[in-house]
């Protein structure tokens, strides 16, 4: 988990960890990391959208799964 959170500001950790615990682990936690494909992530995101999570919630939840990008703005 430390590797996934590296480079994040301390104030951003709580929302990312909440998204991890509340949405990522229940949806994808049964899969080995190597089995989490783009398709599996797409299906999970579509399910969250169908469950009417806000755009911001979905964006912040998947951000913890993506490699950190430097020099970009949201």
Short mmCIF file of N, CA and C in Angstrom, two decimals:
data_model
loop_
_atom_site.label_atom_id
_atom_site.label_comp_id
_atom_site.label_asym_id
_atom_site.label_seq_id
_atom_site.Cartn_x
_atom_site.Cartn_y
_atom_site.Cartn_z
N UNK A 1 0.82 -1.19 0.00
CA UNK A 1 0.00 0.00 0.00
C UNK A 1 0.87 1.25 0.00
N UNK A 2 2.00 1.20 0.67
CA UNK A 2 2.88 2.36 0.71
C UNK A 2 3.31 2.77 -0.70
N UNK A 3 3.56 1.80 -1.54
CA UNK A 3 3.97 2.09 -2.91
C UNK A 3 2.87 2.81 -3.67
N UNK A 4 1.63 2.40 -3.47
CA UNK A 4 0.50 3.03 -4.16
C UNK A 4 0.29 4.46 -3.71
N UNK A 5 0.65 4.76 -2.48
CA UNK A 5 0.38 6.09 -1.92
C UNK A 5 1.59 7.02 -1.97
N UNK A 6 2.70 6.55 -2.49
CA UNK A 6 3.88 7.41 -2.50
C UNK A 6 3.63 8.63 -3.39
N UNK A 7 4.15 9.74 -2.97
CA UNK A 7 4.02 10.97 -3.73
C UNK A 7 2.76 11.76 -3.44
N UNK A 8 1.86 11.20 -2.63
CA UNK A 8 0.64 11.92 -2.30
C UNK A 8 0.89 12.85 -1.11
N UNK A 9 0.23 13.98 -1.13
CA UNK A 9 0.33 14.88 0.01
C UNK A 9 -0.41 14.27 1.19
N UNK A 10 0.02 14.58 2.39
CA UNK A 10 -0.60 14.02 3.59
C UNK A 10 -2.09 14.32 3.67
N UNK A 11 -2.48 15.53 3.23
CA UNK A 11 -3.90 15.88 3.32
C UNK A 11 -4.76 15.07 2.35
N UNK A 12 -4.15 14.43 1.36
CA UNK A 12 -4.90 13.63 0.39
C UNK A 12 -5.04 12.17 0.81
N UNK A 13 -4.30 11.75 1.81
CA UNK A 13 -4.30 10.33 2.19
C UNK A 13 -5.66 9.84 2.68
N UNK A 14 -6.32 10.60 3.55
CA UNK A 14 -7.59 10.14 4.11
C UNK A 14 -8.65 9.85 3.04
N UNK A 15 -8.89 10.77 2.09
CA UNK A 15 -9.89 10.46 1.06
C UNK A 15 -9.51 9.25 0.20
N UNK A 16 -8.23 9.13 -0.15
CA UNK A 16 -7.81 7.99 -0.96
C UNK A 16 -7.96 6.68 -0.20
N UNK A 17 -7.57 6.69 1.07
CA UNK A 17 -7.70 5.47 1.87
C UNK A 17 -9.16 5.10 2.11
N UNK A 18 -10.02 6.09 2.26
CA UNK A 18 -11.45 5.82 2.42
C UNK A 18 -12.00 5.17 1.15
N UNK A 19 -11.64 5.70 -0.01
CA UNK A 19 -12.07 5.10 -1.28
C UNK A 19 -11.55 3.69 -1.43
N UNK A 20 -10.33 3.47 -0.98
CA UNK A 20 -9.72 2.13 -1.04
C UNK A 20 -10.53 1.15 -0.21
N UNK A 21 -10.80 1.52 1.05
CA UNK A 21 -11.51 0.62 1.96
C UNK A 21 -12.96 0.40 1.57
N UNK A 22 -13.63 1.48 1.15
CA UNK A 22 -15.07 1.41 0.91
C UNK A 22 -15.46 0.88 -0.47
N UNK A 23 -14.60 1.09 -1.47
CA UNK A 23 -14.98 0.71 -2.82
C UNK A 23 -14.01 -0.25 -3.50
N UNK A 24 -12.71 0.02 -3.44
CA UNK A 24 -11.75 -0.81 -4.18
C UNK A 24 -11.66 -2.21 -3.59
N UNK A 25 -11.46 -2.33 -2.29
CA UNK A 25 -11.30 -3.65 -1.67
C UNK A 25 -12.55 -4.51 -1.87
N UNK A 26 -13.76 -3.99 -1.61
CA UNK A 26 -14.94 -4.85 -1.85
C UNK A 26 -15.12 -5.25 -3.32
N UNK A 27 -14.75 -4.35 -4.25
CA UNK A 27 -14.99 -4.63 -5.67
C UNK A 27 -13.88 -5.48 -6.30
N UNK A 28 -12.64 -5.24 -5.92
CA UNK A 28 -11.51 -5.89 -6.59
C UNK A 28 -10.60 -6.67 -5.65
N UNK A 29 -10.86 -6.62 -4.36
CA UNK A 29 -9.98 -7.23 -3.38
C UNK A 29 -9.82 -8.73 -3.49
N UNK A 30 -10.75 -9.38 -4.16
CA UNK A 30 -10.66 -10.84 -4.32
C UNK A 30 -9.71 -11.24 -5.44
N UNK A 31 -9.28 -10.27 -6.24
CA UNK A 31 -8.40 -10.57 -7.38
C UNK A 31 -6.93 -10.33 -7.02
N UNK A 32 -6.04 -11.20 -7.48
CA UNK A 32 -4.61 -10.89 -7.36
C UNK A 32 -4.31 -9.64 -8.20
N UNK A 33 -3.34 -8.87 -7.77
CA UNK A 33 -3.04 -7.60 -8.45
C UNK A 33 -2.82 -7.80 -9.94
N UNK A 34 -2.14 -8.85 -10.32
CA UNK A 34 -1.86 -9.09 -11.75
C UNK A 34 -3.12 -9.38 -12.56
N UNK A 35 -4.20 -9.72 -11.88
CA UNK A 35 -5.46 -10.04 -12.56
C UNK A 35 -6.38 -8.82 -12.72
N UNK A 36 -5.96 -7.69 -12.16
CA UNK A 36 -6.77 -6.48 -12.30
C UNK A 36 -6.42 -5.85 -13.64
N UNK A 37 -7.25 -6.13 -14.63
CA UNK A 37 -7.03 -5.66 -15.98
C UNK A 37 -7.79 -4.37 -16.22
N UNK A 38 -7.55 -3.75 -17.35
CA UNK A 38 -8.31 -2.56 -17.73
C UNK A 38 -9.80 -2.89 -17.79
N UNK A 39 -10.13 -4.05 -18.32
CA UNK A 39 -11.53 -4.47 -18.42
C UNK A 39 -12.18 -4.62 -17.05
N UNK A 40 -11.46 -5.24 -16.11
CA UNK A 40 -12.00 -5.40 -14.76
C UNK A 40 -12.22 -4.04 -14.12
N UNK A 41 -11.29 -3.15 -14.31
CA UNK A 41 -11.43 -1.80 -13.75
C UNK A 41 -12.57 -1.05 -14.43
N UNK A 42 -12.69 -1.18 -15.74
CA UNK A 42 -13.80 -0.54 -16.46
C UNK A 42 -15.15 -1.02 -15.95
N UNK A 43 -15.31 -2.33 -15.79
CA UNK A 43 -16.58 -2.88 -15.28
C UNK A 43 -16.88 -2.36 -13.88
N UNK A 44 -15.84 -2.26 -13.06
CA UNK A 44 -16.02 -1.77 -11.70
C UNK A 44 -16.44 -0.30 -11.71
N UNK A 45 -15.80 0.50 -12.53
CA UNK A 45 -16.14 1.93 -12.62
C UNK A 45 -17.57 2.09 -13.14
N UNK A 46 -17.96 1.33 -14.14
CA UNK A 46 -19.34 1.40 -14.65
C UNK A 46 -20.34 1.04 -13.56
N UNK A 47 -19.98 0.06 -12.71
CA UNK A 47 -20.86 -0.33 -11.61
C UNK A 47 -20.99 0.83 -10.61
N UNK A 48 -19.87 1.50 -10.31
CA UNK A 48 -19.93 2.64 -9.39
C UNK A 48 -20.78 3.77 -9.97
N UNK A 49 -20.65 3.99 -11.26
CA UNK A 49 -21.46 5.03 -11.91
C UNK A 49 -22.93 4.65 -11.86
N UNK A 50 -23.24 3.38 -12.12
CA UNK A 50 -24.63 2.91 -12.05
C UNK A 50 -25.18 3.03 -10.63
N UNK A 51 -24.30 2.89 -9.64
CA UNK A 51 -24.70 3.05 -8.24
C UNK A 51 -24.80 4.52 -7.84
N UNK A 52 -24.58 5.41 -8.81
CA UNK A 52 -24.74 6.86 -8.67
C UNK A 52 -23.72 7.51 -7.75
N UNK A 53 -22.49 6.99 -7.76
CA UNK A 53 -21.41 7.71 -7.08
C UNK A 53 -21.08 8.94 -7.92
N UNK A 54 -20.67 10.00 -7.26
CA UNK A 54 -20.35 11.23 -7.99
C UNK A 54 -19.09 11.05 -8.83
N UNK A 55 -18.94 11.91 -9.81
CA UNK A 55 -17.75 11.87 -10.67
C UNK A 55 -16.49 12.04 -9.84
N UNK A 56 -16.53 12.94 -8.87
CA UNK A 56 -15.38 13.18 -8.01
C UNK A 56 -15.03 11.94 -7.18
N UNK A 57 -16.05 11.27 -6.66
CA UNK A 57 -15.82 10.06 -5.88
C UNK A 57 -15.17 8.97 -6.72
N UNK A 58 -15.67 8.77 -7.92
CA UNK A 58 -15.10 7.75 -8.82
C UNK A 58 -13.66 8.12 -9.18
N UNK A 59 -13.44 9.37 -9.51
CA UNK A 59 -12.10 9.83 -9.89
C UNK A 59 -11.11 9.64 -8.75
N UNK A 60 -11.48 10.03 -7.55
CA UNK A 60 -10.59 9.88 -6.40
C UNK A 60 -10.37 8.42 -6.02
N UNK A 61 -11.38 7.60 -6.23
CA UNK A 61 -11.25 6.18 -5.91
C UNK A 61 -10.29 5.48 -6.85
N UNK A 62 -10.39 5.75 -8.14
CA UNK A 62 -9.48 5.06 -9.07
C UNK A 62 -8.08 5.67 -9.07
N UNK A 63 -7.96 6.89 -8.56
CA UNK A 63 -6.64 7.53 -8.54
C UNK A 63 -5.62 6.71 -7.74
N UNK A 64 -6.08 6.04 -6.69
CA UNK A 64 -5.16 5.25 -5.88
C UNK A 64 -4.67 4.01 -6.64
N UNK A 65 -5.38 3.61 -7.69
CA UNK A 65 -4.97 2.45 -8.48
C UNK A 65 -4.01 2.80 -9.61
N UNK A 66 -3.91 4.07 -9.93
CA UNK A 66 -3.11 4.50 -11.06
C UNK A 66 -1.73 4.98 -10.61
N UNK A 67 -0.73 4.82 -11.44
CA UNK A 67 0.60 5.29 -11.05
C UNK A 67 0.60 6.81 -10.89
N UNK A 68 1.40 7.33 -9.98
CA UNK A 68 1.44 8.78 -9.80
C UNK A 68 1.97 9.47 -11.04
N UNK A 69 1.36 10.60 -11.37
CA UNK A 69 1.80 11.40 -12.50
C UNK A 69 2.31 12.72 -11.96
N UNK A 70 3.47 13.12 -12.42
CA UNK A 70 4.05 14.37 -11.95
C UNK A 70 3.91 15.43 -13.03
N UNK A 71 3.77 16.66 -12.58
CA UNK A 71 3.72 17.77 -13.52
C UNK A 71 2.40 17.91 -14.24
N UNK A 72 1.32 17.30 -13.73
CA UNK A 72 0.02 17.43 -14.37
C UNK A 72 -0.94 18.07 -13.40
N UNK A 73 -2.01 18.63 -13.94
CA UNK A 73 -3.05 19.21 -13.11
C UNK A 73 -4.33 18.44 -13.33
N UNK A 74 -5.23 18.50 -12.37
CA UNK A 74 -6.49 17.77 -12.47
C UNK A 74 -7.51 18.57 -13.23
#
